[in-house]
Coordinates of C-alpha atoms in Angstrom, one line a residue:
M1327 CA -17.8 -4.4 1.4
R1328 CA -15.3 -2.5 3.6
F1329 CA -13.7 0.6 2.3
I1330 CA -11.1 3.0 3.5
S1331 CA -11.0 6.6 2.6
F1332 CA -7.8 8.5 3.0
T1333 CA -7.9 12.2 3.6
T1334 CA -5.8 15.1 4.8
K1335 CA -5.1 15.1 8.5
G1336 CA -7.7 17.3 10.3
L1337 CA -10.5 16.7 7.7
E1338 CA -11.6 13.3 9.0
F1339 CA -14.8 14.8 10.5
V1340 CA -15.7 16.5 7.2
V1341 CA -15.1 13.3 5.3
E1342 CA -17.2 11.3 7.7
K1343 CA -20.1 13.7 7.2
E1344 CA -19.8 13.5 3.4
I1345 CA -19.7 9.7 3.6
V1346 CA -22.8 9.5 5.7
S1347 CA -24.7 12.0 3.6
L1348 CA -23.7 10.7 0.2
I1349 CA -23.8 6.9 0.6
P1350 CA -27.1 5.1 1.4
H1351 CA -27.0 2.5 4.2
V1352 CA -23.4 3.2 5.2
S1353 CA -21.9 2.2 8.4
V1354 CA -18.8 4.0 9.7
I1355 CA -16.5 1.5 11.4
E1356 CA -13.5 3.5 12.4
E1357 CA -12.2 7.1 12.3
A1358 CA -8.4 7.5 12.6
D1359 CA -5.7 10.0 11.5
K1360 CA -6.0 10.6 7.8
R1361 CA -8.6 7.8 7.2
I1362 CA -12.1 6.6 7.7
V1363 CA -13.1 2.9 7.4
F1364 CA -16.7 2.3 6.4
E1365 CA -18.9 -0.5 5.1
S1366 CA -21.3 -0.2 2.2
D1367 CA -22.9 -2.1 -0.6
A1368 CA -23.2 1.1 -2.7
D1369 CA -22.3 1.2 -6.3
F1370 CA -18.7 2.2 -6.9
K1371 CA -19.9 5.2 -9.0
I1372 CA -21.5 6.7 -6.0
L1373 CA -18.4 6.2 -3.9
T1374 CA -16.2 7.9 -6.5
N1375 CA -18.3 11.1 -6.4
M1376 CA -16.9 12.0 -3.0
K1377 CA -15.2 15.4 -3.0
T1378 CA -13.3 15.4 0.4
V1379 CA -11.6 12.1 0.0
D1380 CA -8.1 12.0 -1.4
D1381 CA -8.1 8.2 -2.1
L1382 CA -10.5 5.4 -1.8
G1383 CA -9.6 1.7 -1.4
L1384 CA -11.3 -1.6 -0.9
L1385 CA -10.1 -2.8 2.5
V1386 CA -8.5 -6.2 2.0
Y1387 CA -6.8 -6.7 5.4
Q1388 CA -6.5 -4.9 8.7
S1389 CA -4.6 -5.8 11.8
S1390 CA -3.4 -3.9 14.9
D1391 CA -0.9 -6.7 15.6
F1392 CA 1.6 -6.3 12.9
T1393 CA 5.2 -7.0 14.1
G1394 CA 7.1 -7.0 10.9
L1395 CA 8.0 -8.5 7.5
G1396 CA 7.9 -12.1 8.9
Q1397 CA 4.1 -11.9 8.9
L1398 CA 3.7 -11.0 5.2
D1399 CA 3.7 -14.6 3.8
A1400 CA 0.8 -15.5 6.2
I1401 CA -1.1 -12.4 5.4
I1402 CA -0.7 -13.0 1.6
D1403 CA -1.9 -16.5 2.1
E1404 CA -5.0 -15.2 4.0
I1405 CA -6.1 -12.5 1.6
D1406 CA -7.9 -13.0 -1.7
L1407 CA -6.8 -10.4 -4.2
S1408 CA -8.4 -12.4 -7.1
S1409 CA -11.9 -11.6 -5.7
V1410 CA -10.9 -8.0 -5.3
Q1411 CA -9.7 -7.9 -8.9
E1412 CA -13.0 -9.4 -10.0
K1413 CA -15.1 -6.8 -8.1
L1414 CA -13.0 -4.0 -9.6
N1415 CA -13.2 -5.5 -13.1
N1416 CA -17.0 -5.1 -12.9
F1417 CA -16.4 -1.3 -12.4
R1418 CA -13.4 -0.8 -14.7
P1419 CA -11.1 -3.0 -16.8
I1420 CA -8.3 -4.7 -14.8
N1421 CA -5.5 -6.8 -16.2
N1422 CA -2.9 -9.0 -14.4
T1423 CA -0.5 -6.3 -13.5
F1424 CA -0.2 -4.7 -10.1
S1425 CA 1.7 -1.9 -8.3
I1426 CA 2.3 -1.2 -4.6
T1427 CA 2.1 2.1 -2.8
P1428 CA 3.7 1.9 0.6
S1429 CA 3.2 4.2 3.6
V1430 CA 5.2 3.4 6.6
V1431 CA 4.9 5.5 9.8
G1432 CA 6.6 5.0 13.2
V1433 CA 8.1 1.6 12.3
K1434 CA 11.5 0.3 13.2
G1435 CA 13.2 -2.7 11.8
F1436 CA 12.4 -2.4 8.1
A1437 CA 12.1 0.3 5.4
S1438 CA 9.3 0.8 2.9
D1439 CA 11.3 -0.7 0.0
E1440 CA 11.8 -3.9 2.0
L1441 CA 8.0 -4.0 2.7
V1442 CA 7.3 -3.6 -1.1
N1443 CA 9.8 -6.1 -2.2
N1444 CA 8.6 -8.8 0.2
F1445 CA 4.9 -8.2 -0.5
R1446 CA 5.6 -8.0 -4.3
A1447 CA 7.4 -11.4 -4.2
G1448 CA 4.5 -13.0 -2.4
V1449 CA 1.8 -11.6 -4.7
E1450 CA 3.8 -12.7 -7.8
K1451 CA 4.3 -16.2 -6.4
K1452 CA 0.6 -16.6 -5.4
Y1453 CA -1.1 -15.0 -8.4
G1454 CA 1.5 -15.0 -11.2
W1455 CA 0.7 -11.3 -11.8
E1456 CA 3.3 -8.9 -13.2
Y1457 CA 4.6 -6.1 -11.0
T1458 CA 4.7 -2.5 -12.5
E1459 CA 6.8 -0.2 -10.4
R1460 CA 5.8 3.1 -11.9
D1461 CA 2.3 2.6 -13.3
H1462 CA -0.2 2.7 -10.4
S1463 CA -3.4 3.0 -12.6
N1464 CA -4.4 -0.7 -12.9
F1465 CA -4.4 -2.6 -9.6
D1466 CA -2.7 -0.5 -7.0
I1467 CA -2.2 -2.2 -3.6
R1468 CA -1.7 0.2 -0.8
L1469 CA 0.3 -1.0 2.2
F1470 CA -0.3 1.4 5.1
V1471 CA 1.7 0.5 8.2
D1472 CA 1.3 2.7 11.2
H1473 CA 3.4 1.5 14.2
N1474 CA 1.9 -1.9 14.9
S1475 CA -1.1 -1.7 12.6
I1476 CA -1.4 -2.6 8.9
N1477 CA -4.1 -1.8 6.4
I1478 CA -4.0 -3.4 3.0
T1479 CA -6.2 -1.8 0.4
V1480 CA -6.7 -1.8 -3.3
R1481 CA -7.5 1.6 -5.0
V1482 CA -11.0 1.7 -6.5
T1483 CA -10.2 4.2 -9.2
R1484 CA -7.4 4.4 -11.7
E1485 CA -6.1 7.6 -10.1
S1486 CA -6.5 9.1 -6.6
L1487 CA -9.7 10.9 -6.1
H1488 CA -7.9 14.1 -5.4
H1489 CA -7.0 14.3 -9.1

């Protein structure tokens, strides 16, 4: 499985060292500002013991070719959030509600609320799940758009690890 760990800018090297030392048979795929992408089959309990990571998500989708909201329907068609829900349900109870946490950096042409509303509509239509705007503790989908790249993740824990 691919994961993405979000951290404070400047601590990426420290987070990578912790990931490599804590997680057996891990493969670091990418280091970028505020995030490390890695692959591992480790138990979720091991992953949630990291101390330098602010938030940890299962990486559902990643592209460096994101041009705007018009691509969201195709992306939603491509991803399988049901299998992510099933994996997380083996770690902690999950129901059929979801939330969205957006992070939009250096993008022109749409605002984060437009991104959320479009993605929300697609997920509701495809899965029939109920959107919860304020409660991010069940199945929190994080949409991280940085210029022309997009990472879609689902938080592993009920709360961010920095809590």
